[in-house]
Tab-separated table of C-alpha atoms in Angstrom:
chain	number	residue	atom	x	y	z
E	9	ASP	CA	0.000	0.000	0.000
E	10	GLY	CA	1.129	3.536	-0.716
E	11	GLY	CA	1.849	5.834	2.130
E	12	ILE	CA	4.343	7.835	4.144
E	13	THR	CA	6.740	6.150	6.542
E	14	GLN	CA	8.308	8.122	9.362
E	15	SER	CA	11.045	6.671	11.506
E	16	PRO	CA	11.827	6.276	14.268
E	17	LYS	CA	8.509	6.537	16.100
E	18	TYR	CA	10.259	7.670	19.291
E	19	LEU	CA	13.600	9.470	19.474
E	20	PHE	CA	15.608	10.726	22.405
E	21	ARG	CA	18.189	13.474	22.019
E	22	LYS	CA	20.854	14.617	24.377
E	23	GLU	CA	21.623	18.294	24.797
E	24	GLY	CA	23.875	19.592	21.996
E	25	GLN	CA	23.226	16.650	19.717
E	26	ASN	CA	21.936	16.699	16.148
E	27	VAL	CA	19.336	14.118	15.203
E	28	THR	CA	17.735	13.227	11.878
E	29	LEU	CA	14.133	12.203	11.374
E	30	SER	CA	13.343	10.095	8.350
E	31	CYS	CA	10.380	10.572	6.005
E	32	GLU	CA	9.848	8.320	2.979
E	33	GLN	CA	6.832	8.226	0.648
E	34	ASN	CA	5.867	5.853	-2.154
E	35	LEU	CA	2.884	7.869	-3.375
E	36	ASN	CA	4.785	9.571	-6.198
E	37	HIS	CA	3.870	12.904	-4.634
E	38	ASP	CA	5.875	15.939	-5.655
E	39	ALA	CA	5.497	18.147	-2.601
E	40	MET	CA	6.550	17.234	0.931
E	41	TYR	CA	6.251	19.069	4.233
E	42	TRP	CA	7.480	18.959	7.814
E	43	TYR	CA	5.283	20.145	10.658
E	44	ARG	CA	5.894	20.467	14.350
E	45	GLN	CA	3.041	19.811	16.773
E	46	ASP	CA	2.947	21.096	20.351
E	47	PRO	CA	-0.049	20.790	22.702
E	48	GLY	CA	-2.535	23.587	22.127
E	49	GLN	CA	-0.614	25.104	19.218
E	50	GLY	CA	-1.815	23.066	16.298
E	51	LEU	CA	0.605	22.324	13.466
E	52	ARG	CA	3.386	24.721	12.571
E	53	LEU	CA	5.239	24.478	9.272
E	54	ILE	CA	8.993	23.940	9.480
E	55	TYR	CA	10.072	23.320	5.864
E	56	TYR	CA	8.482	22.306	2.599
E	57	SER	CA	9.701	21.103	-0.771
E	58	GLN	CA	7.945	21.333	-4.124
E	59	ILE	CA	10.439	19.325	-6.159
E	60	VAL	CA	13.710	17.487	-5.826
E	61	ASN	CA	16.705	19.655	-4.847
E	62	ASP	CA	14.456	22.532	-3.831
E	63	PHE	CA	13.022	23.425	-0.422
E	64	GLN	CA	11.718	26.486	1.368
E	65	LYS	CA	11.601	27.637	4.980
E	66	GLY	CA	8.297	27.582	6.718
E	67	ASP	CA	7.214	29.572	9.745
E	68	ILE	CA	9.590	28.043	12.304
E	69	ALA	CA	12.690	26.904	10.366
E	70	GLU	CA	15.329	28.128	12.828
E	71	GLY	CA	17.322	25.233	14.266
E	72	TYR	CA	16.207	22.795	11.582
E	73	SER	CA	17.607	21.688	8.228
E	74	VAL	CA	16.329	19.471	5.405
E	75	SER	CA	17.425	17.930	2.128
E	76	ARG	CA	15.504	16.656	-0.880
E	77	GLU	CA	17.885	14.560	-2.950
E	78	LYS	CA	15.229	12.060	-4.011
E	79	LYS	CA	11.544	12.502	-4.742
E	80	GLU	CA	10.669	9.833	-2.183
E	81	SER	CA	12.702	11.167	0.728
E	82	PHE	CA	12.623	14.359	2.810
E	83	PRO	CA	14.694	13.954	6.008
E	84	LEU	CA	14.626	16.574	8.765
E	85	THR	CA	17.644	17.310	10.954
E	86	VAL	CA	17.039	18.887	14.320
E	87	THR	CA	20.247	20.707	15.165
E	88	SER	CA	21.688	21.764	18.493
E	89	ALA	CA	20.619	25.299	17.627
E	90	GLN	CA	16.989	24.304	18.206
E	91	LYS	CA	16.580	25.205	21.874
E	92	ASN	CA	13.276	23.491	22.519
E	93	PRO	CA	13.086	20.466	20.225
E	94	THR	CA	10.795	18.290	22.327
E	95	ALA	CA	7.670	17.889	20.167
E	96	PHE	CA	5.765	15.611	17.826
E	97	TYR	CA	6.990	15.889	14.236
E	98	LEU	CA	4.784	15.140	11.272
E	99	CYS	CA	5.748	14.660	7.653
E	100	ALA	CA	3.179	15.129	4.879
E	101	SER	CA	2.972	15.045	1.111
E	102	THR	CA	0.635	16.075	-1.663
E	103	ILE	CA	0.260	15.736	-5.422
E	104	GLY	CA	1.959	18.342	-7.571
E	105	GLY	CA	2.090	21.930	-6.447
E	106	THR	CA	-1.478	22.103	-5.280
E	107	ALA	CA	-3.003	21.428	-1.889
E	108	ASN	CA	-6.466	21.001	-3.393
E	109	TYR	CA	-6.712	17.407	-2.256
E	110	GLY	CA	-5.238	17.986	1.164
E	111	TYR	CA	-2.211	16.242	2.563
E	112	THR	CA	-1.330	12.652	3.324
E	113	PHE	CA	0.424	12.388	6.673
E	114	GLY	CA	2.905	9.985	8.158
E	115	SER	CA	2.412	8.559	11.641
E	116	GLY	CA	4.842	10.967	13.266
E	117	THR	CA	8.036	10.938	15.323
E	118	ARG	CA	8.014	11.969	18.968
E	119	LEU	CA	11.292	13.635	19.882
E	120	THR	CA	12.278	14.096	23.509
E	121	VAL	CA	15.332	15.854	24.898
E	122	VAL	CA	16.918	14.001	27.796
P	3	ALA	CA	-4.250	36.301	5.276
P	4	GLN	CA	-6.160	33.065	5.265
P	5	SER	CA	-6.706	31.358	8.598
P	6	VAL	CA	-9.053	29.122	10.538
P	7	THR	CA	-10.331	29.445	14.084
P	8	GLN	CA	-11.565	26.462	16.026
P	9	LEU	CA	-13.836	27.407	18.898
P	10	GLY	CA	-13.253	25.306	21.986
P	11	SER	CA	-10.052	23.417	22.680
P	12	HIS	CA	-12.092	20.652	24.321
P	13	VAL	CA	-15.620	19.400	23.646
P	14	SER	CA	-17.280	16.756	25.826
P	15	VAL	CA	-20.282	14.694	24.765
P	16	SER	CA	-22.012	11.556	25.929
P	17	GLU	CA	-22.063	8.466	23.785
P	18	GLY	CA	-25.015	8.728	21.400
P	19	ALA	CA	-25.205	12.521	21.574
P	20	LEU	CA	-24.740	14.962	18.728
P	21	VAL	CA	-21.169	16.005	17.980
P	22	LEU	CA	-20.606	19.609	16.854
P	23	LEU	CA	-17.087	20.938	16.351
P	24	ARG	CA	-16.845	24.537	15.200
P	25	CYS	CA	-14.555	26.020	12.580
P	26	ASN	CA	-14.610	29.525	11.138
P	27	TYR	CA	-12.359	30.570	8.318
P	28	SER	CA	-10.954	33.766	6.925
P	29	SER	CA	-10.361	33.926	3.190
P	30	SER	CA	-10.685	36.560	0.493
P	31	VAL	CA	-11.235	33.931	-2.201
P	32	PRO	CA	-13.432	30.833	-2.308
P	33	PRO	CA	-11.786	28.525	0.193
P	34	TYR	CA	-10.809	24.914	0.076
P	35	LEU	CA	-11.532	23.533	3.555
P	36	PHE	CA	-10.581	20.323	5.296
P	37	TRP	CA	-11.216	18.404	8.500
P	38	TYR	CA	-8.645	15.977	9.846
P	39	VAL	CA	-8.743	13.585	12.796
P	40	GLN	CA	-5.770	12.574	14.931
P	41	TYR	CA	-5.672	9.687	17.381
P	42	PRO	CA	-3.012	9.678	20.128
P	43	ASN	CA	0.548	9.390	18.839
P	44	GLN	CA	-0.604	9.044	15.268
P	45	GLY	CA	-0.616	11.181	12.152
P	46	LEU	CA	-3.585	13.102	10.806
P	47	GLN	CA	-6.223	11.376	8.709
P	48	LEU	CA	-8.449	13.241	6.267
P	49	LEU	CA	-12.117	13.139	7.326
P	50	LEU	CA	-13.602	15.253	4.561
P	51	LYS	CA	-12.944	18.231	2.316
P	52	TYR	CA	-14.871	21.028	0.633
P	53	THR	CA	-13.592	22.278	-2.688
P	54	THR	CA	-16.480	23.412	-4.885
P	55	GLY	CA	-20.051	22.316	-5.510
P	56	ALA	CA	-22.316	20.847	-2.859
P	57	THR	CA	-22.009	22.691	0.426
P	58	LEU	CA	-22.868	19.670	2.569
P	59	VAL	CA	-19.911	17.333	2.532
P	60	LYS	CA	-20.000	13.780	3.832
P	61	GLY	CA	-16.888	12.120	5.138
P	62	ILE	CA	-15.703	8.954	6.765
P	63	ASN	CA	-16.943	7.503	10.053
P	64	GLY	CA	-20.360	9.191	9.721
P	65	PHE	CA	-19.062	12.760	9.922
P	66	GLU	CA	-20.263	15.594	7.745
P	67	ALA	CA	-19.646	19.321	7.448
P	68	GLU	CA	-21.537	22.185	5.892
P	69	PHE	CA	-19.867	25.095	4.146
P	70	LYS	CA	-21.718	28.324	4.934
P	71	LYS	CA	-20.255	31.247	3.074
P	72	SER	CA	-22.480	33.825	4.766
P	73	GLU	CA	-21.231	32.697	8.178
P	74	THR	CA	-17.658	31.845	7.029
P	75	SER	CA	-18.082	28.550	8.809
P	76	PHE	CA	-17.341	24.894	8.179
P	77	HIS	CA	-18.597	23.108	11.281
P	78	LEU	CA	-18.146	19.347	11.683
P	79	THR	CA	-21.072	17.243	12.909
P	80	LYS	CA	-21.995	13.657	13.647
P	81	PRO	CA	-25.524	12.699	14.734
P	82	SER	CA	-24.499	10.114	17.324
P	83	ALA	CA	-21.131	9.994	19.062
P	84	HIS	CA	-19.299	6.741	19.557
P	85	MET	CA	-16.532	6.058	22.054
P	86	SER	CA	-14.146	5.519	19.150
P	87	ASP	CA	-14.684	9.151	18.029
P	88	ALA	CA	-12.607	10.405	20.951
P	89	ALA	CA	-9.652	12.109	19.263
P	90	GLU	CA	-8.339	15.512	18.254
P	91	TYR	CA	-9.864	17.216	15.257
P	92	PHE	CA	-8.225	19.851	13.080
P	93	CYS	CA	-9.790	22.224	10.609
P	94	ALA	CA	-7.599	23.519	7.771
P	95	VAL	CA	-7.822	25.974	4.875
P	96	ARG	CA	-5.773	25.968	1.702
P	97	LEU	CA	-3.506	28.971	1.401
P	98	ASN	CA	-3.779	30.521	-2.055
P	99	THR	CA	-0.761	32.801	-2.059
P	100	GLY	CA	2.434	31.489	-3.588
P	101	PHE	CA	2.978	27.781	-3.197
P	102	GLN	CA	-0.243	26.270	-1.955
P	103	LYS	CA	-0.149	25.020	1.612
P	104	LEU	CA	-2.638	24.171	4.302
P	105	VAL	CA	-3.067	26.348	7.365
P	106	PHE	CA	-4.341	24.456	10.395
P	107	GLY	CA	-6.413	25.467	13.363
P	108	THR	CA	-5.228	24.761	16.888
P	109	GLY	CA	-7.393	21.669	17.193
P	110	THR	CA	-10.352	20.525	19.284
P	111	ARG	CA	-10.119	17.492	21.508
P	112	LEU	CA	-13.347	15.498	21.559
P	113	LEU	CA	-14.058	13.585	24.756
P	114	VAL	CA	-16.807	10.941	24.701
P	115	SER	CA	-18.210	9.601	27.954
P	116	PRO	CA	-20.240	6.427	28.343
């Protein structure tokens, strides 16, 4: 079945450490997104990518980085510059450059700083 | 700027009672509107969407929503709540400026009591 796979489901980060969250899709979708979810704040956009080798900052990009070397993959790195990284991270994708059909979401990665 | 407002961070109903989750939108152009559901530690799943045409939209799990332009609303309803409906619900609007993205509300947690 087609879908989006996020891994790992749970991730623990030590202070000052970079970690990378994986997002892979087999839907042949062009656009991919990373959102951060905190209680009571809804979903906030971190980065998005329309096509391979191109990505744009969202509303809260500071302390994060991404790459889009393959259409299927859009990994997110949470760097040590992100001062409050504990959150639930969601990856999404959609067909082409339009959000008319909404997004398909992965099952999320919960990141905790220890 | 386009946005959505969800009234009530928590809504409590009894099993079998009517479910009403409120969403108001702000948009200068005809909106594309969406409702998503999220179960604990999972991604978001599309319940239903309004694009054009019929203003009463039926979705999965017995939910429906009515687009009311005069009230700028897109409230989600279900005639009879089930325990399995307990989850968080997000309303979203498609952003029309630049690259199309979805803007999400802050979510409403639905609690269902026996």
